[in-house]
Coordinates of C-alpha atoms and ligand atoms in Angstrom, one line a residue:
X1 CA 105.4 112.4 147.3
X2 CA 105.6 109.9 144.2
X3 CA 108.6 108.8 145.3
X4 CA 106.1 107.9 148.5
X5 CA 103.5 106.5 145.6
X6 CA 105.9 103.9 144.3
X7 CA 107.1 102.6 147.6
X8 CA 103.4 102.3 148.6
X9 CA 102.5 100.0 145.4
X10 CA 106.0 98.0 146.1
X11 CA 104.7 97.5 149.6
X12 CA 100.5 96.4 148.7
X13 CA 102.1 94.6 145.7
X14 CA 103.9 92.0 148.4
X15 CA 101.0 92.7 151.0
X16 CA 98.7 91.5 148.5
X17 CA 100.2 88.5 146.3
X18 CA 100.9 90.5 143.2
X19 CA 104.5 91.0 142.8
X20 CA 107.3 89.7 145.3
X21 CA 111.4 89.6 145.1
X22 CA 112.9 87.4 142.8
X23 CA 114.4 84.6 144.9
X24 CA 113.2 86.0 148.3
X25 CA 113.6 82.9 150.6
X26 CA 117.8 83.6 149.6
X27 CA 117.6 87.6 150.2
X28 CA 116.3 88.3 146.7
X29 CA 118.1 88.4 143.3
X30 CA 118.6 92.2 142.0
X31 CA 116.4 93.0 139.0
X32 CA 114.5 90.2 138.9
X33 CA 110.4 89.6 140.3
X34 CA 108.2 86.7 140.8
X35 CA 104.5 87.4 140.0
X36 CA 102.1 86.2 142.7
X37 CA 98.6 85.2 142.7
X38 CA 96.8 88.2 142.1
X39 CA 100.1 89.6 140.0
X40 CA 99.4 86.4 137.6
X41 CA 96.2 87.3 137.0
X42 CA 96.5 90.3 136.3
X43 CA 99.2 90.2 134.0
X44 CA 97.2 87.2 132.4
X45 CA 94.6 90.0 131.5
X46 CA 97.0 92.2 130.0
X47 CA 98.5 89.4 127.7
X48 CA 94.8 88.5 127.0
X49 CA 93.5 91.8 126.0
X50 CA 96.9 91.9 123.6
X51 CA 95.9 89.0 121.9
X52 CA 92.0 89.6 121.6
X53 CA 92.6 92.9 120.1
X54 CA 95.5 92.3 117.4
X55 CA 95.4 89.1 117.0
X56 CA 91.3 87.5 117.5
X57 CA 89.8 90.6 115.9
X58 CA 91.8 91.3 112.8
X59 CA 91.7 89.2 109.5
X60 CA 95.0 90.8 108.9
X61 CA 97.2 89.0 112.2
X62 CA 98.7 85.6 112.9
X63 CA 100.1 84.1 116.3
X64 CA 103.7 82.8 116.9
X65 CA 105.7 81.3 119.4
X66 CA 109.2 80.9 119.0
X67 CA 112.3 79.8 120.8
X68 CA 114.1 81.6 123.5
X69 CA 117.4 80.5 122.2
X70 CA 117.9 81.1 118.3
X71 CA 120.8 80.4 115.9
X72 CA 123.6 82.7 117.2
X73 CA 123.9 83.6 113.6
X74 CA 120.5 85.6 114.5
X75 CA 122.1 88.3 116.6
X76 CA 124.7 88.8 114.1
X77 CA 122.6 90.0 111.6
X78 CA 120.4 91.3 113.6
X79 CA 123.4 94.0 115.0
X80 CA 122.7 92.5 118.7
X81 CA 126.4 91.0 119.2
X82 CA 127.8 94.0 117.6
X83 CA 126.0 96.6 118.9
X84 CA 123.7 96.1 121.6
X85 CA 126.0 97.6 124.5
X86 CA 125.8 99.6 127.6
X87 CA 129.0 101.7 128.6
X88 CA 129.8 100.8 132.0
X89 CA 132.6 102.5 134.2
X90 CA 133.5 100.9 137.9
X91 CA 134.3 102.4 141.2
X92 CA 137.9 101.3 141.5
X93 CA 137.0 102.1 145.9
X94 CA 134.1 100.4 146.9
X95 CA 134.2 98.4 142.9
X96 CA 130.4 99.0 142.5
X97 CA 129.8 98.9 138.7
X98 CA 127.4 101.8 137.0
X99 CA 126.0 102.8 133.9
X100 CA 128.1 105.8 132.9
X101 CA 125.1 107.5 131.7
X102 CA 123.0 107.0 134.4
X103 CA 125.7 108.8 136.6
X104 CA 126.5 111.6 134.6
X105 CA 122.6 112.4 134.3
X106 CA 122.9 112.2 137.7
X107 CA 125.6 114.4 139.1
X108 CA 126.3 116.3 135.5
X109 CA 122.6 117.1 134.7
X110 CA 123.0 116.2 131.2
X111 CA 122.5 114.2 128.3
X112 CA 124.6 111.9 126.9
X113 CA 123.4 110.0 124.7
X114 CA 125.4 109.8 121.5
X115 CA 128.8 110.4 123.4
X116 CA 131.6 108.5 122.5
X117 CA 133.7 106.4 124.9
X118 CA 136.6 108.7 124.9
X119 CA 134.2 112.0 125.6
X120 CA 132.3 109.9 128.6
X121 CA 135.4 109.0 129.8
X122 CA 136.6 113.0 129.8
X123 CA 133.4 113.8 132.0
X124 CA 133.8 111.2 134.1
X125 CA 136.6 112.9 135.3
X126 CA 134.9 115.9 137.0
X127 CA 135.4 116.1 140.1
X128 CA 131.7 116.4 140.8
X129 CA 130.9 112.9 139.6
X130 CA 131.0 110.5 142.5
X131 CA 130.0 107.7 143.4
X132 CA 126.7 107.3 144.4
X133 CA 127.5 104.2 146.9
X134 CA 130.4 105.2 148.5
X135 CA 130.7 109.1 147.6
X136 CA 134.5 108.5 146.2
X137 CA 135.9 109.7 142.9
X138 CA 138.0 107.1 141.8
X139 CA 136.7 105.6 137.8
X140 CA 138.1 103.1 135.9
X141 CA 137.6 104.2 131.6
X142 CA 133.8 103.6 130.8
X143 CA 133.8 100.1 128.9
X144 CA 131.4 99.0 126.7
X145 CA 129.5 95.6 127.9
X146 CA 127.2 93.6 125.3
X147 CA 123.7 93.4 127.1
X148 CA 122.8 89.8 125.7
X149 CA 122.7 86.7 128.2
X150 CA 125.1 84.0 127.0
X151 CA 125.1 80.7 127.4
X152 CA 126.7 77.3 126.1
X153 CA 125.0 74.3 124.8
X154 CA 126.3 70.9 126.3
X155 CA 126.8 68.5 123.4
X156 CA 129.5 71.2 121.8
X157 CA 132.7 72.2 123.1
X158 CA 133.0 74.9 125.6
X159 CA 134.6 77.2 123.7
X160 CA 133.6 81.6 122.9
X161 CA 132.5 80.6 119.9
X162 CA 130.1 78.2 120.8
X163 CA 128.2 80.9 123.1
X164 CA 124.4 80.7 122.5
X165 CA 122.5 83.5 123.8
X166 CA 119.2 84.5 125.5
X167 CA 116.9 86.5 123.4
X168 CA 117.3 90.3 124.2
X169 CA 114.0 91.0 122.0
X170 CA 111.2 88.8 120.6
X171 CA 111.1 90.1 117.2
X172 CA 113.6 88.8 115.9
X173 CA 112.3 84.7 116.1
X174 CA 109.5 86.4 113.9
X175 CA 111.4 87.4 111.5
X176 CA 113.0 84.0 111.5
X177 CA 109.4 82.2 110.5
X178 CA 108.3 85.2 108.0
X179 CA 109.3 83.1 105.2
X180 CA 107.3 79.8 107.3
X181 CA 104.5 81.6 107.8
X182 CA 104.7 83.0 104.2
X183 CA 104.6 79.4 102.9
X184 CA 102.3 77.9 105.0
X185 CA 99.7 80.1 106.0
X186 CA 97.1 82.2 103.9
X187 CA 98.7 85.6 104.3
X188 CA 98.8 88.3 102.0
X189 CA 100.9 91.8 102.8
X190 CA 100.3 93.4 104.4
X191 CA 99.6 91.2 107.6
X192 CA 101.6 90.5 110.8
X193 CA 102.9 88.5 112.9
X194 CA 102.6 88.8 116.8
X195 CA 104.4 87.2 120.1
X196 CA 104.3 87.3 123.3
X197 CA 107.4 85.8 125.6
X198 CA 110.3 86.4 128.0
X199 CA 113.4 88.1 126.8
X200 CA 116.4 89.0 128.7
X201 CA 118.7 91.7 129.0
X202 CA 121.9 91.9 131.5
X203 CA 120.8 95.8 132.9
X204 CA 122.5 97.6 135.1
X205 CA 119.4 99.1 136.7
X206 CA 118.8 102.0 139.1
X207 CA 115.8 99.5 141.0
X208 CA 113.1 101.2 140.0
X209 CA 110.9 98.3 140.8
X210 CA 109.4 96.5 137.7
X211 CA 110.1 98.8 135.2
X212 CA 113.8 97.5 134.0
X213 CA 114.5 93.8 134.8
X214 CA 117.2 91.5 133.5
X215 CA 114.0 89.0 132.4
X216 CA 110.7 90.6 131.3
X217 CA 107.9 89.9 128.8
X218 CA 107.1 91.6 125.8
X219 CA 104.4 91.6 123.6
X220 CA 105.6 92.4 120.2
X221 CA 104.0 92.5 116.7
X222 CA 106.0 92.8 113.1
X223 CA 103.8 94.0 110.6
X224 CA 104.9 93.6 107.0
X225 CA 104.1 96.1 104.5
X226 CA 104.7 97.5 101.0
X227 CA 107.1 100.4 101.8
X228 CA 104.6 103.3 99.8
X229 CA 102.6 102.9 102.8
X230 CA 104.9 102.8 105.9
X231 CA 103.2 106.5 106.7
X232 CA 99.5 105.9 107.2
X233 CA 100.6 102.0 108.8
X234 CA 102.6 103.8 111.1
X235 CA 99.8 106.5 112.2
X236 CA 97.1 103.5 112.1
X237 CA 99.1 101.3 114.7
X238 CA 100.0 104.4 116.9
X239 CA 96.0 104.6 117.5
X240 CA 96.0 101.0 118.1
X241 CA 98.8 101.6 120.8
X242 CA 96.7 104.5 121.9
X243 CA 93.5 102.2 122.5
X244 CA 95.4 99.8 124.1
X245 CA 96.5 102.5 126.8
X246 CA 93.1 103.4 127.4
X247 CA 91.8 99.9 127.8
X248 CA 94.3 99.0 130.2
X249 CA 93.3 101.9 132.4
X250 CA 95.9 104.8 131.2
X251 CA 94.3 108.1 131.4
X252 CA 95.2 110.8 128.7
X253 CA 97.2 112.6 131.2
X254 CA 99.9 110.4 132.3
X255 CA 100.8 109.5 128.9
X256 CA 102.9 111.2 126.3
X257 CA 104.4 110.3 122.7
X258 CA 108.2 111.1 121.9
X259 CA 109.5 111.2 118.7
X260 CA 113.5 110.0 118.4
X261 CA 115.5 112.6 116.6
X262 CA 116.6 111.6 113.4
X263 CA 120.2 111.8 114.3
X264 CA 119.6 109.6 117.3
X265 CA 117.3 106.4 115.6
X266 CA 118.9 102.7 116.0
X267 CA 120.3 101.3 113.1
X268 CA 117.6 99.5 111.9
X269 CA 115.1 102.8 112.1
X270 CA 113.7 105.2 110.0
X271 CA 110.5 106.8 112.6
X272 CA 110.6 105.8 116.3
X273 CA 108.3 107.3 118.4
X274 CA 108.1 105.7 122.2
X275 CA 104.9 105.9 124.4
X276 CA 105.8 107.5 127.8
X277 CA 103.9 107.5 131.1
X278 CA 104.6 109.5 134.3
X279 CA 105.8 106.8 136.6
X280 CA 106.1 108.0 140.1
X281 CA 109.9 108.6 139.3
X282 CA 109.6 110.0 136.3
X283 CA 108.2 110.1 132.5
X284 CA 109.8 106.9 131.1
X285 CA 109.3 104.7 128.0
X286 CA 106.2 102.5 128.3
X287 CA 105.8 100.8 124.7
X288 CA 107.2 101.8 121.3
X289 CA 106.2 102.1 117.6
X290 CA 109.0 101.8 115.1
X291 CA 109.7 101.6 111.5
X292 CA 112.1 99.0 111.1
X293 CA 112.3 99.2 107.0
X294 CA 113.6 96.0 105.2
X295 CA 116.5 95.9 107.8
X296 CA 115.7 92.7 109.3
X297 CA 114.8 91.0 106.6
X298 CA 117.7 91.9 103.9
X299 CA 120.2 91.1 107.1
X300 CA 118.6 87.7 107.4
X301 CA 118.2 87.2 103.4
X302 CA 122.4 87.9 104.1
X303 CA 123.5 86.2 106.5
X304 CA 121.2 82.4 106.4
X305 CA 121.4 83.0 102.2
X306 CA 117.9 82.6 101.8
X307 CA 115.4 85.1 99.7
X308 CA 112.9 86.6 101.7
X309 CA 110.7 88.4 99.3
X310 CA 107.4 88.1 98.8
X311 CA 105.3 88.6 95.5
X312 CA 102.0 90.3 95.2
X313 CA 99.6 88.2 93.6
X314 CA 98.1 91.1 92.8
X315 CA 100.6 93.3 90.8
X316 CA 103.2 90.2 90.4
X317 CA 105.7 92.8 92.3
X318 CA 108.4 90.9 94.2
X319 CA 109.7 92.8 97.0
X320 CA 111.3 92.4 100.4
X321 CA 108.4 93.6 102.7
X322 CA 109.0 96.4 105.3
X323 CA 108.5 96.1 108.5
X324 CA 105.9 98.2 111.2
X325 CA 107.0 97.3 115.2
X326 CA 104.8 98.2 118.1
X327 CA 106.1 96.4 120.6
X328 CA 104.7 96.1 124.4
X329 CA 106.3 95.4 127.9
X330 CA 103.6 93.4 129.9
X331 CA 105.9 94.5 133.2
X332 CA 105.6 97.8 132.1
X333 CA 102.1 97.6 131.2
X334 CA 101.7 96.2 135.1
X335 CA 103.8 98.6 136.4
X336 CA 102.0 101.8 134.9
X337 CA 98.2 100.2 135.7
X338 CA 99.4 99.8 139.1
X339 CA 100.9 103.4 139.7
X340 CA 97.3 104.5 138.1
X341 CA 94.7 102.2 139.7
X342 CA 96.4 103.4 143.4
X343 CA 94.5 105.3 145.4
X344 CA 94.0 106.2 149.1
X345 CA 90.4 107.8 150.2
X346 CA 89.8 109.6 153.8
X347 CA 86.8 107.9 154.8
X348 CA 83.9 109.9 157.0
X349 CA 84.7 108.6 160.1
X350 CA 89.0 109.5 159.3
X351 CA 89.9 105.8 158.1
X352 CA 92.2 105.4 155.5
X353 CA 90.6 103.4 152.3
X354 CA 93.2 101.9 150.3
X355 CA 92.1 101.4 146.7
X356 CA 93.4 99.4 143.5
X357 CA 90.8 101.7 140.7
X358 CA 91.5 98.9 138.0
X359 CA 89.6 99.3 134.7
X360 CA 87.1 96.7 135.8
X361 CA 87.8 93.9 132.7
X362 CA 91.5 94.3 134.1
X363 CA 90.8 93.1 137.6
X364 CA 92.3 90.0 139.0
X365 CA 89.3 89.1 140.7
X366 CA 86.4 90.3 139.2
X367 CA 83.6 89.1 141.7
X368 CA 83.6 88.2 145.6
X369 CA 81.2 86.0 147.3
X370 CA 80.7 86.7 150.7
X371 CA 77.9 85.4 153.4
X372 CA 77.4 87.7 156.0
X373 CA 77.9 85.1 158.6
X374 CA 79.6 82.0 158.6
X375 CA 75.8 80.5 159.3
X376 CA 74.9 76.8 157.3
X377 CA 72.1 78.5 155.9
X378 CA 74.1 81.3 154.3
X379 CA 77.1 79.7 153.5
X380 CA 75.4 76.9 151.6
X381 CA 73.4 79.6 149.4
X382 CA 77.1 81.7 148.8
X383 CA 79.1 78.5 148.1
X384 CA 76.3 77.4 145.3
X385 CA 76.3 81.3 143.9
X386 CA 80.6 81.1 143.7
X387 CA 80.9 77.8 142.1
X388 CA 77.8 78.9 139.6
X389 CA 80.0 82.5 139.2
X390 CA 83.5 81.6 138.9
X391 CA 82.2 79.5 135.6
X392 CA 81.8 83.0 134.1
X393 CA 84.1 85.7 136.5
X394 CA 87.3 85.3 137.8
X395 CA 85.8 84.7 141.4
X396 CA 86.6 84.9 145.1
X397 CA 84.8 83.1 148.0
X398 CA 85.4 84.8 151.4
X399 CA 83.8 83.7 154.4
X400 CA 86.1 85.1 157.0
X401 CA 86.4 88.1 159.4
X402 CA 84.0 91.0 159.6
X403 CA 82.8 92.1 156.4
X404 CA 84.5 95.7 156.2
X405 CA 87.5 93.8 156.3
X406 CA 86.8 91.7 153.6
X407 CA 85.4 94.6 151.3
X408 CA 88.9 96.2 152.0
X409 CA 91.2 93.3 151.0
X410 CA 89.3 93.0 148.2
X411 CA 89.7 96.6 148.0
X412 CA 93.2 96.6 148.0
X413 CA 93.3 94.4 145.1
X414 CA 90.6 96.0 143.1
X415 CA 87.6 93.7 142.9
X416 CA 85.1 95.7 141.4
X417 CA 81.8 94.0 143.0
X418 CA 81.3 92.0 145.9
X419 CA 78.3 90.0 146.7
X420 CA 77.1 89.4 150.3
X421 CA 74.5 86.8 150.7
X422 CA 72.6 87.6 154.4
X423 CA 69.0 86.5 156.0
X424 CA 66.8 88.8 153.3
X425 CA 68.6 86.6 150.5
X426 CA 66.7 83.6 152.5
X427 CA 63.7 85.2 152.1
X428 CA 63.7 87.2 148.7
X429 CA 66.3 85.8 147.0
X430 CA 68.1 88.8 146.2
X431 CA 71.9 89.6 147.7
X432 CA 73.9 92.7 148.1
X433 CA 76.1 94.0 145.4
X434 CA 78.4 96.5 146.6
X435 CA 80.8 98.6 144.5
X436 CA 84.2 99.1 145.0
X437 CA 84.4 103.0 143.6
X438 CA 81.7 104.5 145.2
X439 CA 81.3 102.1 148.0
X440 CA 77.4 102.3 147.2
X441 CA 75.1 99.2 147.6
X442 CA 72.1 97.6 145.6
X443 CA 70.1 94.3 145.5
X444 CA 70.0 92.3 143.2
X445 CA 67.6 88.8 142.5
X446 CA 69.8 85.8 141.9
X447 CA 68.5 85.0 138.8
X448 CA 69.1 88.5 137.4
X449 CA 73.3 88.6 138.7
X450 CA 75.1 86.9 135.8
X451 CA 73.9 89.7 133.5
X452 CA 74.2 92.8 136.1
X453 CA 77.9 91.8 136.8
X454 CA 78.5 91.1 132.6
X455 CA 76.9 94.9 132.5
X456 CA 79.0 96.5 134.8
X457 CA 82.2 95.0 133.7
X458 CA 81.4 96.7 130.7
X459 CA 79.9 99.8 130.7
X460 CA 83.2 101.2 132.1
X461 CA 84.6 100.7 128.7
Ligands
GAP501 N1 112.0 94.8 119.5 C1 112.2 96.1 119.9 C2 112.6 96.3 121.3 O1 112.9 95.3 122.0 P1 112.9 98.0 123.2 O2 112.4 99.4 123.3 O3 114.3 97.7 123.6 O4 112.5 97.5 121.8 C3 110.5 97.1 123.9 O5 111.9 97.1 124.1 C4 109.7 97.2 125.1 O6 110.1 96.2 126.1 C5 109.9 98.5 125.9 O7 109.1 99.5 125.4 C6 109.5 98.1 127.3 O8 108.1 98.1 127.5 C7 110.0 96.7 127.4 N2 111.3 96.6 128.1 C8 112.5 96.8 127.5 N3 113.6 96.5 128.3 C9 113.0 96.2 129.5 C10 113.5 95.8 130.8 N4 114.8 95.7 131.0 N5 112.6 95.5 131.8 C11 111.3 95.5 131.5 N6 110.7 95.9 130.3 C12 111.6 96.2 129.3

């Protein structure tokens, strides 16, 4: 049944213009999406509420955006090139390559996380692991592969060492300008520093849809703080994260908070706790909160031989500052508000209502302008009320096909009102404003709209 859910939103996401397969004209590129019209939007509002909320609002946040490709001397100290691995084992009959774990999760039923090579290796051979493709037992030894995208710049010689790579995470170009931002800007710790931009990861994925690409977005934040209060930062910014589910349209129920086990935290970590949601296949990491220490920060003091303390004007203390993460996938984000806002509704009369139940500031559209019939007189009144709309809403004009099937495209994409200008608008001056939830109708006097659609996009808050 959710496995039925997800194909569902794959299938309105293409129907629809939100999401379609990377590189489709060529028969798609594994892993990887382009976002469509309504997908843009959409993911325009997600970025957009991120930045209003932790970056507008607070006296305590500045913006950044840095380069895709940094020094390569940055994912050495950050422990990327050393450490950021997946262990990989390969069918050596039909040569289709796996994440070890995944497949002993898979036909073990168990966790492996912590295993070394050697112990993967020795469950590997069971003769109950096989290959999900071809159904053979036949491995290769797990390997371990380095996740980071490399790449070479042009004007030096092509040699291994010269290999530049693709940012895995976004963090770490903000750690690069603390010591900028430190000099040029009037910040005082703690404060923080926030992104949003690609990275890029080389996955091996089991395809669940959006949720792990090989190029995604992430919205991260580093906030840097005197380590004697690392404990109530850390139980502040979970309530931010929390507020942020909400406003994106995550209900209390499909969301959950895991703490990593001490024995299990990356390097750089001293408190990791991830943000689940039930995705139709499963509870899986949506955002994260970590506390990253001084790690970054001492590594890059290290390895680029530059201090990065700061001193308290206050106290005259010079210290390295600590470091708060919550960081944000915007797919993710997409991914879970989609798999939330879907909904199908047996109608009276047996028909099938598709539904997108989008938080109504979330929407792609916000508004549709419709005149009942593609009349001069009507269209001339619904073309004036779009163009004098869309200066406010994100707006869609619609003059086409019977009017049921425009309130259900626009149902499908979760357009909270739509407006349908008919022959009482000629005489009263007052249209129809229909709801997407509960389907119910009211008029409303043109001069009175602006403020009744500001209302409702808000009261649902
Ligand atoms: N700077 C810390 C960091 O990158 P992470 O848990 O590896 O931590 C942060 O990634 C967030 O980025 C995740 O919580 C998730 O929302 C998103 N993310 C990570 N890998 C992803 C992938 N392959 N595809 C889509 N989103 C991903």
């Amino acid at each position: 049944m959710q496995d039925d859910k997800l194909k569902k939103v794959v299938a309105l996401c293409k129907r629809r213009g939100f999401v379609y397969p990377g590189s489709d004209l060529y028969g798609g590129f594994a892993n990887t999406y382009s976002y469509g019209p309504m997908g843009v939007e959409l993911k325009r509002n997600i970025k957009n509420l991120f930045w209003s909320l932790f970056v507008d609002q607070r006296d305590d946040m500045v913006g950044l955006d840095g380069p895709i490709l940094l020094h390569p001397k940055t994912w050495e100290a950050s422990g990327h090139v050393a450490g950021f691995n997946d262990a990989l084992i390969d069918c050596k009959s039909c040569k289709a390559r796996l994440r070890v774990d995944h497949l002993l999760e898979a036909c073990l039923h168990m966790e492996t996380e912590g295993l070394s090579l050697e112990e993967l290796g020795s469950l590997a051979e069971r003769k109950e692991v096989v290959c999900p493709k071809c159904g053979k037992h036949d491995w290769t030894q797990p390997r371990h592969f380095n996740l980071m995208f490399s790449t070479h710049i042009s004007k030096t010689s092509q040699g291994q060492d010269d290999a530049v790579y693709l940012r895995p995470e976004t963090a770490q170009a903000i750690f690069l300008d603390f010591k900028n931002v430190i000099d040029t800007m009037r910040v005082q710790v703690p404060f923080g520093i926030a992104q949003i931009g690609k990275a890029f990861r080389n996955e091996i994925t089991p395809g669940n849809f959006l949720f792990r690409q090989i190029e995604f977005e992430q919205m991260e934040i580093e906030y840097f703080i005197h380590p004697s209060t690392w404990e109530t930062n850390f139980e502040s910014w979970m309530n931010e994260m929390k507020r942020f589910c909400h406003l994106i349209g995550l209900s209390e129920a499909g969301l959950s908070f895991f703490e990593h086990p001490q024995e299990k935290l990356s390097h750089y970590s001293k408190r990791t706790v991830d943000v689940m949601y039930q995705f139709p296949f499963g509870r899986s990491e949506l955002f994260g909160l970590a506390y990253r220490t001084d790690f970054d920060l001492k590594q890059h003091e290290k390895h680029s031989g530059q201090k990065l303390s700061y001193l308290d004007p206050k106290t005259n203390e010079r210290f390295v500052p600590h470091v708060l993460e919550p960081t944000f996938g915007v797919d993710r984000a997409l991914l879970a508000m989609l798999c939330e806002a879907y909904d199908e509704e047996t109608l009276e009369n047996g028909e099938i209502r598709t539904v997108l139940r989008f938080n109504p500031l979330m929407a792609p559209i916000k508004v549709a302008v419709f005149p009942l019939m593609k009349k001069e007189q009507l269209t001339d009144i619904a073309q004036h009320l779009y163009k004098n709309l869309r200066r406010r809403f994100k707006t869609d004009y619609d003059e086409s096909g019977a009017i049921g099937k425009r309130y259900r495209r626009h149902d499908e994409i979760g357009t909270p009102l739509c407006i349908t200008v008919d022959y009482q608008t000629l005489e009263d001056q007052t249209v129809t404003v229909r709801h997407r939830d509960s389907m119910q109708q009211s008029r409303v006097h043109l001069d009175e709209l602006s403020r009744y659609i500001d209302q409702h996009l808000h009261s649902e808050l």
